[in-house]
Amino acid sequence: MKWFLTRLLAGAAAVAVVLAGVGVLLAAQYSGTPAAWAVSQGTDAVWVDSADDADDLRALLDTGAVDTVYLFAGEIDAEGDVTAADDLRPLVEGYPDVRALAWLRHATEGSSLLSDRFDRQARERLAPAAARAAEGYAGVHLEIRPVTVNDPSLPTLMEMVRGELGGDAVLSVLAHHVEPAPGGRIPSFVMNGEEKYWSKGYLARVAEHADEVVLPGTDPGMPTDAMDGGFTVRQVTEAVAALRTRDEVTVRFGVPSGEQAETVLAAIRIGTTRARAPEQVRLGVSLSDPADLRLYTAGWLG
């Protein structure tokens, strides 16, 4: 028993050392002055899940900087079936230059190194169901989490949905955070029992058939503003590094609601400056709350 306890404590100490090192790395990233051009390019987005957001959404769309709205359209169950939600498309009527994507969500707890998120039968049901849900929209936005790195079911599902949608429809996917340092996902997986981070390689696999990729803006789990900002800077630079060879893709970075948005937007500007994405990789932000107009305007519109 003593040897087991000794090994357990040694393992915990090793994890603590890794996390401490990552923390120092992240805090150091949140520094420097962003370039004047590192502001909105008019390719921003917002998630909307309720008609109660109508007034805030109109005010946001009136800025002319948001060209995509993810309208909640349904829940995905474990078998790949979609339960439709209320139709929110009337919220964007009168904005012909704004694209509405059908936002389909599957959010659960826990992920496995052995079991795929969706088995073959579920994928075969979900791919055509996603295409049906996207009818009347410009495309579909998939939120499926958590998904373990190297789970083959999500890249396969993305390819299947792409085939069902056809070439003109937009396929968007919400990714996981990119691990802040190589191997950084492993301590998190061990401690939490589910995948929080993806490797850059897996992000590229999932995004291969996507037109748009969004990285989360919520739950970075960082204890200080400096680490939170550094984490976001790292998200931008790592995501661009993973996707910079794509012919054409839009990459957006989620912005949390509330005052934390100020730090995140400043960090996205720093990260955009450092990443210097090639022309075919368009960068933007995606707001979690349409009500955050003041913070969005001050922190990102330039």
Short mmCIF file of C-alpha atoms in Angstrom, two decimals:
data_model
loop_
_atom_site.label_atom_id
_atom_site.label_comp_id
_atom_site.label_asym_id
_atom_site.label_seq_id
_atom_site.Cartn_x
_atom_site.Cartn_y
_atom_site.Cartn_z
CA MET A 1 0.00 0.00 0.00
CA LYS A 2 2.87 2.35 0.84
CA TRP A 3 4.43 1.94 -2.60
CA PHE A 4 1.08 2.71 -4.24
CA LEU A 5 0.67 5.90 -2.20
CA THR A 6 4.22 6.93 -3.04
CA ARG A 7 3.59 6.50 -6.76
CA LEU A 8 0.27 8.32 -6.52
CA LEU A 9 1.87 11.29 -4.79
CA ALA A 10 4.71 11.31 -7.31
CA GLY A 11 2.20 11.33 -10.16
CA ALA A 12 0.25 14.19 -8.57
CA ALA A 13 3.49 16.14 -8.09
CA ALA A 14 4.40 15.63 -11.74
CA VAL A 15 1.01 16.91 -12.83
CA ALA A 16 1.41 19.95 -10.57
CA VAL A 17 4.81 20.72 -12.10
CA VAL A 18 3.37 20.50 -15.62
CA LEU A 19 0.45 22.77 -14.74
CA ALA A 20 2.71 25.29 -13.05
CA GLY A 21 4.97 25.41 -16.08
CA VAL A 22 2.01 25.89 -18.42
CA GLY A 23 0.74 28.69 -16.16
CA VAL A 24 4.03 30.60 -16.41
CA LEU A 25 4.06 30.11 -20.18
CA LEU A 26 0.52 31.40 -20.56
CA ALA A 27 0.94 34.47 -18.36
CA ALA A 28 3.95 35.51 -20.43
CA GLN A 29 1.91 35.35 -23.64
CA TYR A 30 -0.48 38.11 -22.56
CA SER A 31 1.79 41.04 -23.33
CA GLY A 32 2.60 43.40 -26.16
CA THR A 33 0.67 45.91 -28.23
CA PRO A 34 -1.74 44.62 -30.87
CA ALA A 35 -1.44 45.91 -34.42
CA ALA A 36 -3.92 48.53 -35.59
CA TRP A 37 -5.21 46.09 -38.21
CA ALA A 38 -5.96 43.38 -35.64
CA VAL A 39 -9.63 44.30 -35.33
CA SER A 40 -12.90 43.12 -36.82
CA GLN A 41 -12.86 42.38 -40.53
CA GLY A 42 -16.63 42.06 -40.67
CA THR A 43 -16.58 38.26 -40.33
CA ASP A 44 -17.86 37.97 -36.77
CA ALA A 45 -20.68 35.81 -35.41
CA VAL A 46 -22.98 35.35 -32.44
CA TRP A 47 -24.78 32.42 -30.83
CA VAL A 48 -28.52 32.94 -30.28
CA ASP A 49 -30.69 30.39 -28.47
CA SER A 50 -33.79 32.39 -27.59
CA ALA A 51 -36.22 34.86 -29.13
CA ASP A 52 -35.71 36.91 -25.96
CA ASP A 53 -32.45 38.11 -27.54
CA ALA A 54 -34.26 39.90 -30.39
CA ASP A 55 -33.58 43.52 -29.37
CA ASP A 56 -29.95 42.91 -28.40
CA LEU A 57 -29.37 40.97 -31.62
CA ARG A 58 -30.71 43.78 -33.80
CA ALA A 59 -28.44 46.30 -32.08
CA LEU A 60 -25.49 44.00 -32.67
CA LEU A 61 -26.33 43.36 -36.32
CA ASP A 62 -26.72 47.08 -36.91
CA THR A 63 -22.94 47.43 -36.41
CA GLY A 64 -22.48 45.71 -39.78
CA ALA A 65 -19.57 43.64 -38.41
CA VAL A 66 -21.48 40.41 -37.70
CA ASP A 67 -22.11 38.39 -40.85
CA THR A 68 -23.13 35.04 -39.29
CA VAL A 69 -25.68 34.09 -36.64
CA TYR A 70 -25.82 30.60 -35.12
CA LEU A 71 -29.53 30.11 -34.42
CA PHE A 72 -30.26 27.22 -32.06
CA ALA A 73 -32.22 24.69 -34.12
CA GLY A 74 -32.13 21.41 -32.23
CA GLU A 75 -30.59 18.92 -29.84
CA ILE A 76 -28.73 15.81 -31.02
CA ASP A 77 -29.17 12.67 -28.94
CA ALA A 78 -26.73 9.79 -28.51
CA GLU A 79 -28.41 7.83 -31.30
CA GLY A 80 -27.93 10.63 -33.82
CA ASP A 81 -31.53 11.84 -33.88
CA VAL A 82 -32.31 15.56 -33.85
CA THR A 83 -35.10 17.11 -31.79
CA ALA A 84 -36.04 20.39 -33.46
CA ALA A 85 -36.26 23.63 -31.48
CA ASP A 86 -38.42 26.69 -32.14
CA ASP A 87 -37.68 28.44 -35.43
CA LEU A 88 -35.56 31.54 -34.71
CA ARG A 89 -35.02 32.61 -38.32
CA PRO A 90 -37.46 35.56 -38.02
CA LEU A 91 -34.85 37.19 -35.74
CA VAL A 92 -32.61 37.92 -38.73
CA GLU A 93 -35.30 39.08 -41.14
CA GLY A 94 -34.36 42.43 -42.59
CA TYR A 95 -30.64 41.62 -42.62
CA PRO A 96 -30.03 40.13 -46.08
CA ASP A 97 -26.24 40.16 -45.69
CA VAL A 98 -26.34 38.09 -42.50
CA ARG A 99 -26.15 34.30 -42.80
CA ALA A 100 -28.21 32.17 -40.45
CA LEU A 101 -26.77 28.74 -39.63
CA ALA A 102 -28.79 25.99 -37.94
CA TRP A 103 -27.02 25.36 -34.62
CA LEU A 104 -27.34 21.70 -33.58
CA ARG A 105 -26.04 20.73 -30.16
CA HIS A 106 -24.94 17.52 -28.45
CA ALA A 107 -23.43 18.28 -25.04
CA THR A 108 -22.90 15.57 -22.46
CA GLU A 109 -20.44 14.64 -19.70
CA GLY A 110 -17.41 12.40 -19.94
CA SER A 111 -15.47 11.04 -22.90
CA SER A 112 -13.56 7.84 -23.49
CA LEU A 113 -10.31 6.71 -25.03
CA LEU A 114 -12.07 3.57 -26.23
CA SER A 115 -15.61 4.52 -27.26
CA ASP A 116 -16.46 6.77 -30.20
CA ARG A 117 -18.75 9.70 -29.55
CA PHE A 118 -21.11 8.43 -32.28
CA ASP A 119 -21.20 4.87 -33.59
CA ARG A 120 -21.79 4.02 -37.25
CA GLN A 121 -25.58 3.84 -36.96
CA ALA A 122 -25.74 7.17 -35.15
CA ARG A 123 -23.59 8.83 -37.80
CA GLU A 124 -25.76 7.43 -40.56
CA ARG A 125 -28.83 8.94 -38.89
CA LEU A 126 -27.25 12.23 -37.93
CA ALA A 127 -25.68 13.23 -41.25
CA PRO A 128 -28.97 13.38 -43.21
CA ALA A 129 -30.80 14.76 -40.15
CA ALA A 130 -28.31 17.66 -39.98
CA ALA A 131 -28.86 18.37 -43.67
CA ARG A 132 -32.63 18.38 -43.17
CA ALA A 133 -32.30 20.73 -40.20
CA ALA A 134 -30.26 23.11 -42.37
CA GLU A 135 -32.99 23.48 -44.97
CA GLY A 136 -33.95 27.15 -45.17
CA TYR A 137 -30.65 28.16 -43.56
CA ALA A 138 -27.31 29.03 -45.12
CA GLY A 139 -25.85 25.89 -43.55
CA VAL A 140 -25.32 24.12 -40.24
CA HIS A 141 -23.21 24.72 -37.13
CA LEU A 142 -22.37 21.58 -35.13
CA GLU A 143 -21.61 21.68 -31.42
CA ILE A 144 -20.60 18.20 -30.26
CA ARG A 145 -18.73 17.86 -26.96
CA PRO A 146 -16.75 16.44 -25.40
CA VAL A 147 -14.90 14.44 -28.04
CA THR A 148 -11.61 12.73 -27.27
CA VAL A 149 -8.57 13.39 -29.44
CA ASN A 150 -8.24 10.78 -32.19
CA ASP A 151 -11.89 9.74 -31.91
CA PRO A 152 -12.50 8.90 -35.61
CA SER A 153 -16.25 9.41 -35.45
CA LEU A 154 -16.26 13.22 -35.57
CA PRO A 155 -14.00 13.65 -38.62
CA THR A 156 -16.02 10.93 -40.34
CA LEU A 157 -19.29 12.62 -39.39
CA MET A 158 -18.02 15.95 -40.74
CA GLU A 159 -17.25 14.33 -44.08
CA MET A 160 -20.68 12.71 -44.16
CA VAL A 161 -22.50 15.94 -43.31
CA ARG A 162 -20.47 17.75 -45.97
CA GLY A 163 -21.67 15.21 -48.53
CA GLU A 164 -25.30 15.52 -47.42
CA LEU A 165 -25.26 19.33 -47.43
CA GLY A 166 -23.74 19.82 -50.84
CA GLY A 167 -21.04 22.28 -51.79
CA ASP A 168 -22.97 25.55 -51.50
CA ALA A 169 -24.09 25.19 -47.89
CA VAL A 170 -21.85 26.32 -45.03
CA LEU A 171 -20.52 23.66 -42.65
CA SER A 172 -19.34 25.07 -39.34
CA VAL A 173 -18.04 23.21 -36.29
CA LEU A 174 -17.38 24.18 -32.69
CA ALA A 175 -13.98 22.75 -31.76
CA HIS A 176 -12.48 22.17 -28.33
CA HIS A 177 -9.75 24.39 -26.95
CA VAL A 178 -6.32 23.61 -28.39
CA GLU A 179 -3.98 22.23 -25.73
CA PRO A 180 -1.92 25.19 -24.47
CA ALA A 181 1.32 23.18 -24.73
CA PRO A 182 2.17 19.83 -26.34
CA GLY A 183 0.92 17.10 -24.03
CA GLY A 184 -1.01 19.62 -21.93
CA ARG A 185 -4.28 17.82 -22.54
CA ILE A 186 -3.19 14.70 -20.68
CA PRO A 187 -3.21 16.06 -17.08
CA SER A 188 -6.58 17.67 -17.74
CA PHE A 189 -8.03 14.43 -19.11
CA VAL A 190 -6.76 12.45 -16.12
CA MET A 191 -8.12 14.94 -13.59
CA ASN A 192 -11.51 15.60 -15.21
CA GLY A 193 -12.38 12.30 -16.88
CA GLU A 194 -13.18 13.96 -20.17
CA GLU A 195 -11.44 15.74 -23.02
CA LYS A 196 -11.11 19.51 -22.67
CA TYR A 197 -8.35 20.11 -25.21
CA TRP A 198 -7.57 18.94 -28.72
CA SER A 199 -4.16 18.64 -30.32
CA LYS A 200 -3.47 20.80 -33.37
CA GLY A 201 -3.42 17.68 -35.51
CA TYR A 202 -6.87 16.58 -34.42
CA LEU A 203 -8.25 20.09 -34.89
CA ALA A 204 -7.00 19.99 -38.49
CA ARG A 205 -8.62 16.55 -39.03
CA VAL A 206 -12.01 17.66 -37.73
CA ALA A 207 -11.87 20.91 -39.70
CA GLU A 208 -10.82 19.31 -42.98
CA HIS A 209 -14.35 19.43 -44.43
CA ALA A 210 -15.51 22.55 -42.56
CA ASP A 211 -15.88 26.03 -44.01
CA GLU A 212 -15.83 27.61 -40.57
CA VAL A 213 -14.27 26.61 -37.24
CA VAL A 214 -15.06 28.17 -33.88
CA LEU A 215 -12.92 27.74 -30.78
CA PRO A 216 -14.78 28.01 -27.45
CA GLY A 217 -14.71 31.20 -25.44
CA THR A 218 -16.02 29.75 -22.20
CA ASP A 219 -14.47 27.83 -19.33
CA PRO A 220 -10.76 28.37 -19.90
CA GLY A 221 -10.30 27.43 -16.25
CA MET A 222 -7.51 29.95 -15.66
CA PRO A 223 -7.13 31.47 -12.17
CA THR A 224 -5.85 34.94 -13.18
CA ASP A 225 -6.57 37.53 -15.86
CA ALA A 226 -3.00 37.26 -17.14
CA MET A 227 -3.30 33.50 -17.57
CA ASP A 228 -6.76 33.85 -19.08
CA GLY A 229 -5.41 36.38 -21.59
CA GLY A 230 -2.33 34.29 -22.32
CA PHE A 231 -4.47 31.21 -22.82
CA THR A 232 -6.55 33.08 -25.40
CA VAL A 233 -3.48 34.41 -27.21
CA ARG A 234 -2.22 30.85 -27.40
CA GLN A 235 -5.56 29.66 -28.77
CA VAL A 236 -5.29 32.09 -31.66
CA THR A 237 -1.69 31.32 -32.56
CA GLU A 238 -2.09 27.54 -32.24
CA ALA A 239 -5.34 27.43 -34.23
CA VAL A 240 -3.81 29.46 -37.06
CA ALA A 241 -0.74 27.21 -37.03
CA ALA A 242 -3.00 24.15 -37.33
CA LEU A 243 -5.13 25.53 -40.18
CA ARG A 244 -2.86 27.89 -42.09
CA THR A 245 -2.39 25.48 -45.01
CA ARG A 246 -6.12 25.36 -45.72
CA ASP A 247 -7.18 26.78 -49.09
CA GLU A 248 -9.97 28.80 -47.48
CA VAL A 249 -11.44 28.75 -43.98
CA THR A 250 -12.93 31.13 -41.44
CA VAL A 251 -11.66 30.70 -37.87
CA ARG A 252 -13.54 32.40 -35.06
CA PHE A 253 -12.70 32.64 -31.38
CA GLY A 254 -15.47 32.53 -28.83
CA VAL A 255 -15.95 35.47 -26.49
CA PRO A 256 -17.52 34.78 -23.08
CA SER A 257 -20.29 36.95 -21.71
CA GLY A 258 -19.72 39.61 -19.08
CA GLU A 259 -16.64 41.57 -18.11
CA GLN A 260 -14.29 38.68 -18.90
CA ALA A 261 -14.98 39.56 -22.55
CA GLU A 262 -12.72 42.60 -22.23
CA THR A 263 -9.67 40.46 -21.44
CA VAL A 264 -10.49 37.89 -24.10
CA LEU A 265 -11.00 40.47 -26.86
CA ALA A 266 -7.70 42.17 -26.00
CA ALA A 267 -5.97 38.79 -26.08
CA ILE A 268 -7.54 37.89 -29.45
CA ARG A 269 -6.10 41.11 -30.88
CA ILE A 270 -2.64 40.23 -29.53
CA GLY A 271 -2.93 36.69 -30.84
CA THR A 272 -4.11 37.89 -34.25
CA THR A 273 -1.11 40.21 -34.44
CA ARG A 274 1.33 37.41 -33.64
CA ALA A 275 -0.31 34.73 -35.77
CA ARG A 276 -0.32 36.77 -39.00
CA ALA A 277 -2.74 34.40 -40.65
CA PRO A 278 -2.42 33.97 -44.42
CA GLU A 279 -5.03 35.75 -46.51
CA GLN A 280 -7.13 32.63 -47.07
CA VAL A 281 -7.54 32.07 -43.31
CA ARG A 282 -10.04 34.69 -42.18
CA LEU A 283 -10.19 35.45 -38.46
CA GLY A 284 -13.10 36.73 -36.40
CA VAL A 285 -14.86 36.39 -33.06
CA SER A 286 -18.10 34.77 -31.97
CA LEU A 287 -20.05 36.32 -29.11
CA SER A 288 -21.76 34.18 -26.49
CA ASP A 289 -24.23 36.93 -25.61
CA PRO A 290 -25.74 39.49 -28.03
CA ALA A 291 -26.11 41.87 -25.08
CA ASP A 292 -22.35 42.46 -24.89
CA LEU A 293 -22.48 45.18 -27.54
CA ARG A 294 -20.55 47.76 -25.52
CA LEU A 295 -17.63 45.46 -24.81
CA TYR A 296 -17.61 44.17 -28.40
CA THR A 297 -17.62 47.69 -29.84
CA ALA A 298 -14.89 48.98 -27.53
CA GLY A 299 -12.68 45.91 -27.64
CA TRP A 300 -12.89 44.70 -31.23
CA LEU A 301 -14.43 47.13 -33.73
CA GLY A 302 -11.42 49.41 -33.68
#
